């Protein structure tokens, strides 16, 4: 068995005007595909070829040292982007609802404060990486990771993540990462983020 690039649940132009079609085509079809291909090469002939990508990234310390860096970068790349495509949707889905909305208010003071904190994490991630909303010991927090690292390797469950690699925004926003980040909220599928919250809240 090998890892596969999943189809997007929406067309490449569906996140316009916030994320342009060309960026989506390259990002999904080339960048994500390359992570999948390189992950498959790294784990070929090992037991990891048959494991769930989340389990692999979560238990990165169990991956043999000779392939760990390749799995960290490409397995992380595969896992991170799979989350990213899922938590976006055409037209977005407004605001968090119910228990997740309440937990965001408790943890950050308000939804706007949370947005500010996540954007700030994305802006201040030096070089390539991600900004995340995570469940850390049952509490919501914002963290950032370099490269293709995922917070789950540190035991923090990712509910939402925004890619701040230049390939995620450069065609449309050039060097304006803050503008990409503030616009990105229009794409967030809060129904999916809530599902992730429900799935991870008791772990
Ligand atoms: Mn990317």
mmCIF file of C-alpha atoms and ligand atoms in Angstrom:
data_model
loop_
_atom_site.group_PDB
_atom_site.id
_atom_site.type_symbol
_atom_site.label_atom_id
_atom_site.label_comp_id
_atom_site.label_asym_id
_atom_site.label_seq_id
_atom_site.Cartn_x
_atom_site.Cartn_y
_atom_site.Cartn_z
ATOM 1 C CA UNK A 1 0.000 0.000 0.000
ATOM 2 C CA UNK A 2 1.121 3.525 -0.525
ATOM 3 C CA UNK A 3 -0.048 6.983 0.421
ATOM 4 C CA UNK A 4 -2.254 8.834 -2.038
ATOM 5 C CA UNK A 5 -3.070 12.445 -2.697
ATOM 6 C CA UNK A 6 -6.750 12.901 -1.895
ATOM 7 C CA UNK A 7 -9.006 14.771 -4.297
ATOM 8 C CA UNK A 8 -10.118 18.198 -3.168
ATOM 9 C CA UNK A 9 -13.770 18.354 -2.130
ATOM 10 C CA UNK A 10 -14.168 21.522 -4.219
ATOM 11 C CA UNK A 11 -12.830 22.791 -7.558
ATOM 12 C CA UNK A 12 -9.453 24.536 -7.687
ATOM 13 C CA UNK A 13 -11.133 27.870 -8.324
ATOM 14 C CA UNK A 14 -13.658 27.502 -5.492
ATOM 15 C CA UNK A 15 -11.707 29.562 -2.962
ATOM 16 C CA UNK A 16 -11.434 32.574 -5.272
ATOM 17 C CA UNK A 17 -10.953 35.446 -4.733
ATOM 18 C CA UNK A 18 -9.177 34.650 -1.469
ATOM 19 C CA UNK A 19 -6.963 31.880 -2.826
ATOM 20 C CA UNK A 20 -6.487 31.916 -6.579
ATOM 21 C CA UNK A 21 -6.951 28.909 -8.856
ATOM 22 C CA UNK A 22 -3.338 28.825 -10.038
ATOM 23 C CA UNK A 23 -2.041 28.704 -6.463
ATOM 24 C CA UNK A 24 -4.472 25.884 -5.618
ATOM 25 C CA UNK A 25 -3.468 23.854 -8.665
ATOM 26 C CA UNK A 26 0.243 24.135 -7.894
ATOM 27 C CA UNK A 27 -0.181 23.764 -4.157
ATOM 28 C CA UNK A 28 -2.372 20.673 -4.301
ATOM 29 C CA UNK A 29 -1.226 19.061 -7.541
ATOM 30 C CA UNK A 30 2.511 19.749 -7.336
ATOM 31 C CA UNK A 31 3.583 20.596 -3.789
ATOM 32 C CA UNK A 32 1.299 18.187 -1.928
ATOM 33 C CA UNK A 33 1.840 15.494 -4.575
ATOM 34 C CA UNK A 34 5.606 15.817 -4.073
ATOM 35 C CA UNK A 35 5.240 15.281 -0.308
ATOM 36 C CA UNK A 36 3.180 12.157 -0.989
ATOM 37 C CA UNK A 37 5.675 10.809 -3.552
ATOM 38 C CA UNK A 38 8.673 11.463 -1.309
ATOM 39 C CA UNK A 39 6.910 9.957 1.706
ATOM 40 C CA UNK A 40 6.194 6.816 -0.312
ATOM 41 C CA UNK A 41 9.842 6.572 -1.332
ATOM 42 C CA UNK A 42 10.996 6.998 2.266
ATOM 43 C CA UNK A 43 8.737 4.306 3.758
ATOM 44 C CA UNK A 44 8.788 1.813 0.890
ATOM 45 C CA UNK A 45 9.296 -1.704 2.233
ATOM 46 C CA UNK A 46 8.827 -0.657 5.882
ATOM 47 C CA UNK A 47 5.849 -1.225 8.197
ATOM 48 C CA UNK A 48 5.151 2.505 8.023
ATOM 49 C CA UNK A 49 3.913 2.135 4.446
ATOM 50 C CA UNK A 50 0.726 0.566 5.862
ATOM 51 C CA UNK A 51 0.172 2.911 8.791
ATOM 52 C CA UNK A 52 -2.149 5.845 9.173
ATOM 53 C CA UNK A 53 -0.342 9.122 8.464
ATOM 54 C CA UNK A 54 -1.633 10.692 11.670
ATOM 55 C CA UNK A 55 -0.213 7.820 13.731
ATOM 56 C CA UNK A 56 3.155 8.135 11.996
ATOM 57 C CA UNK A 57 3.455 11.883 12.553
ATOM 58 C CA UNK A 58 2.198 11.534 16.142
ATOM 59 C CA UNK A 59 4.792 8.849 16.891
ATOM 60 C CA UNK A 60 7.661 10.251 14.867
ATOM 61 C CA UNK A 61 10.142 9.092 17.508
ATOM 62 C CA UNK A 62 9.325 5.485 16.549
ATOM 63 C CA UNK A 63 10.442 6.027 12.950
ATOM 64 C CA UNK A 64 13.994 4.714 12.356
ATOM 65 C CA UNK A 65 16.613 7.433 12.330
ATOM 66 C CA UNK A 66 17.738 6.781 8.751
ATOM 67 C CA UNK A 67 14.313 7.782 7.379
ATOM 68 C CA UNK A 68 13.045 10.018 10.193
ATOM 69 C CA UNK A 69 13.969 13.346 8.594
ATOM 70 C CA UNK A 70 12.346 12.352 5.296
ATOM 71 C CA UNK A 71 9.206 11.187 7.094
ATOM 72 C CA UNK A 72 9.112 14.283 9.298
ATOM 73 C CA UNK A 73 9.261 16.595 6.260
ATOM 74 C CA UNK A 74 7.188 14.655 3.742
ATOM 75 C CA UNK A 75 4.870 12.779 6.089
ATOM 76 C CA UNK A 76 4.319 16.067 7.900
ATOM 77 C CA UNK A 77 3.734 17.753 4.548
ATOM 78 C CA UNK A 78 1.156 15.140 3.586
ATOM 79 C CA UNK A 79 -0.637 15.257 6.949
ATOM 80 C CA UNK A 80 -0.601 19.073 7.242
ATOM 81 C CA UNK A 81 -1.987 19.653 3.760
ATOM 82 C CA UNK A 82 -4.682 16.998 4.213
ATOM 83 C CA UNK A 83 -5.927 18.975 7.212
ATOM 84 C CA UNK A 84 -5.574 22.289 5.361
ATOM 85 C CA UNK A 85 -7.765 21.257 2.377
ATOM 86 C CA UNK A 86 -10.399 19.836 4.706
ATOM 87 C CA UNK A 87 -10.785 22.890 6.921
ATOM 88 C CA UNK A 88 -11.414 25.176 3.964
ATOM 89 C CA UNK A 89 -14.554 25.412 1.836
ATOM 90 C CA UNK A 90 -16.010 27.690 -0.817
ATOM 91 C CA UNK A 91 -17.614 30.671 0.842
ATOM 92 C CA UNK A 92 -16.242 29.569 4.190
ATOM 93 C CA UNK A 93 -18.628 28.764 7.005
ATOM 94 C CA UNK A 94 -18.895 31.971 8.998
ATOM 95 C CA UNK A 95 -17.975 31.565 12.626
ATOM 96 C CA UNK A 96 -17.473 28.766 15.109
ATOM 97 C CA UNK A 97 -20.678 27.607 16.781
ATOM 98 C CA UNK A 98 -21.721 25.870 19.988
ATOM 99 C CA UNK A 99 -19.161 24.368 22.332
ATOM 100 C CA UNK A 100 -16.170 25.282 20.148
ATOM 101 C CA UNK A 101 -17.266 28.933 20.033
ATOM 102 C CA UNK A 102 -17.602 28.938 23.806
ATOM 103 C CA UNK A 103 -14.162 27.352 24.295
ATOM 104 C CA UNK A 104 -12.587 29.922 21.962
ATOM 105 C CA UNK A 105 -14.128 32.744 24.005
ATOM 106 C CA UNK A 106 -12.886 31.150 27.235
ATOM 107 C CA UNK A 107 -9.361 30.594 25.949
ATOM 108 C CA UNK A 108 -8.773 33.843 24.046
ATOM 109 C CA UNK A 109 -11.372 36.315 25.333
ATOM 110 C CA UNK A 110 -13.271 36.530 22.051
ATOM 111 C CA UNK A 111 -13.340 35.213 18.498
ATOM 112 C CA UNK A 112 -11.629 38.394 17.286
ATOM 113 C CA UNK A 113 -8.851 38.004 19.851
ATOM 114 C CA UNK A 114 -8.331 34.424 18.722
ATOM 115 C CA UNK A 115 -8.089 35.552 15.083
ATOM 116 C CA UNK A 116 -5.547 38.184 16.063
ATOM 117 C CA UNK A 117 -3.461 35.628 17.925
ATOM 118 C CA UNK A 118 -3.484 33.120 15.062
ATOM 119 C CA UNK A 119 -2.619 35.786 12.490
ATOM 120 C CA UNK A 120 0.177 36.959 14.738
ATOM 121 C CA UNK A 121 1.561 33.425 14.997
ATOM 122 C CA UNK A 122 1.493 33.172 11.197
ATOM 123 C CA UNK A 123 3.134 36.561 10.709
ATOM 124 C CA UNK A 124 5.916 35.879 13.190
ATOM 125 C CA UNK A 125 6.753 32.366 11.995
ATOM 126 C CA UNK A 126 10.196 33.080 10.549
ATOM 127 C CA UNK A 127 10.512 31.475 7.129
ATOM 128 C CA UNK A 128 8.296 28.544 6.210
ATOM 129 C CA UNK A 129 5.807 26.938 8.546
ATOM 130 C CA UNK A 130 2.299 26.858 9.910
ATOM 131 C CA UNK A 131 0.086 28.534 12.519
ATOM 132 C CA UNK A 132 -2.361 26.308 14.391
ATOM 133 C CA UNK A 133 -5.324 26.178 16.722
ATOM 134 C CA UNK A 134 -4.690 23.122 18.890
ATOM 135 C CA UNK A 135 -6.113 21.204 21.810
ATOM 136 C CA UNK A 136 -3.360 20.938 24.358
ATOM 137 C CA UNK A 137 -4.333 18.897 27.408
ATOM 138 C CA UNK A 138 -7.995 19.701 26.780
ATOM 139 C CA UNK A 139 -7.360 23.447 26.416
ATOM 140 C CA UNK A 140 -7.347 25.496 23.224
ATOM 141 C CA UNK A 141 -4.117 27.231 22.278
ATOM 142 C CA UNK A 142 -2.423 28.853 19.310
ATOM 143 C CA UNK A 143 0.995 27.533 18.295
ATOM 144 C CA UNK A 144 3.265 27.796 15.288
ATOM 145 C CA UNK A 145 5.568 25.183 13.781
ATOM 146 C CA UNK A 146 8.493 25.472 11.359
ATOM 147 C CA UNK A 147 8.692 23.662 8.025
ATOM 148 C CA UNK A 148 6.229 20.731 7.907
ATOM 149 C CA UNK A 149 6.253 19.944 11.611
ATOM 150 C CA UNK A 150 2.832 19.255 13.113
ATOM 151 C CA UNK A 151 1.869 19.949 16.755
ATOM 152 C CA UNK A 152 0.588 16.376 17.130
ATOM 153 C CA UNK A 153 4.213 15.219 17.399
ATOM 154 C CA UNK A 154 4.248 17.197 20.691
ATOM 155 C CA UNK A 155 0.897 15.741 21.771
ATOM 156 C CA UNK A 156 -1.151 18.784 20.727
ATOM 157 C CA UNK A 157 -4.125 18.027 18.491
ATOM 158 C CA UNK A 158 -4.511 20.292 15.433
ATOM 159 C CA UNK A 159 -8.029 21.668 14.905
ATOM 160 C CA UNK A 160 -7.142 24.256 12.285
ATOM 161 C CA UNK A 161 -3.928 25.182 10.524
ATOM 162 C CA UNK A 162 -2.882 27.832 8.052
ATOM 163 C CA UNK A 163 0.036 27.287 5.716
ATOM 164 C CA UNK A 164 2.445 30.235 5.712
ATOM 165 C CA UNK A 165 4.964 28.810 3.249
ATOM 166 C CA UNK A 166 5.437 31.292 0.413
ATOM 167 C CA UNK A 167 4.034 28.715 -2.045
ATOM 168 C CA UNK A 168 0.676 29.102 -0.271
ATOM 169 C CA UNK A 169 0.278 32.788 -1.101
ATOM 170 C CA UNK A 170 3.091 34.288 -3.173
ATOM 171 C CA UNK A 171 1.421 34.305 -6.614
ATOM 172 C CA UNK A 172 -1.450 36.440 -5.377
ATOM 173 C CA UNK A 173 -0.096 38.222 -2.308
ATOM 174 C CA UNK A 174 3.652 38.326 -3.060
ATOM 175 C CA UNK A 175 5.391 39.332 0.175
ATOM 176 C CA UNK A 176 2.140 40.402 1.876
ATOM 177 C CA UNK A 177 1.754 37.485 4.262
ATOM 178 C CA UNK A 178 -0.346 39.522 6.745
ATOM 179 C CA UNK A 179 -2.908 40.290 4.012
ATOM 180 C CA UNK A 180 -3.079 36.602 3.039
ATOM 181 C CA UNK A 181 -3.645 35.702 6.688
ATOM 182 C CA UNK A 182 -6.392 38.250 7.343
ATOM 183 C CA UNK A 183 -8.157 37.262 4.096
ATOM 184 C CA UNK A 184 -7.799 33.535 4.734
ATOM 185 C CA UNK A 185 -10.614 33.544 7.337
ATOM 186 C CA UNK A 186 -13.079 33.803 4.444
ATOM 187 C CA UNK A 187 -12.195 30.237 3.464
ATOM 188 C CA UNK A 188 -12.453 28.520 6.841
ATOM 189 C CA UNK A 189 -14.984 25.699 7.115
ATOM 190 C CA UNK A 190 -15.997 25.945 10.765
ATOM 191 C CA UNK A 191 -18.247 22.876 10.497
ATOM 192 C CA UNK A 192 -15.139 20.828 9.806
ATOM 193 C CA UNK A 193 -13.134 22.522 12.571
ATOM 194 C CA UNK A 194 -15.992 21.708 14.990
ATOM 195 C CA UNK A 195 -15.924 18.071 13.873
ATOM 196 C CA UNK A 196 -12.217 17.974 14.613
ATOM 197 C CA UNK A 197 -12.849 19.509 18.036
ATOM 198 C CA UNK A 198 -15.464 16.842 18.826
ATOM 199 C CA UNK A 199 -13.102 14.101 17.619
ATOM 200 C CA UNK A 200 -10.122 15.227 19.691
ATOM 201 C CA UNK A 201 -11.666 16.831 22.766
ATOM 202 C CA UNK A 202 -11.515 13.720 24.938
ATOM 203 C CA UNK A 203 -8.087 12.493 23.818
HETATM 204 MN MN1 LIG B 1 1.898 24.137 1.478
#
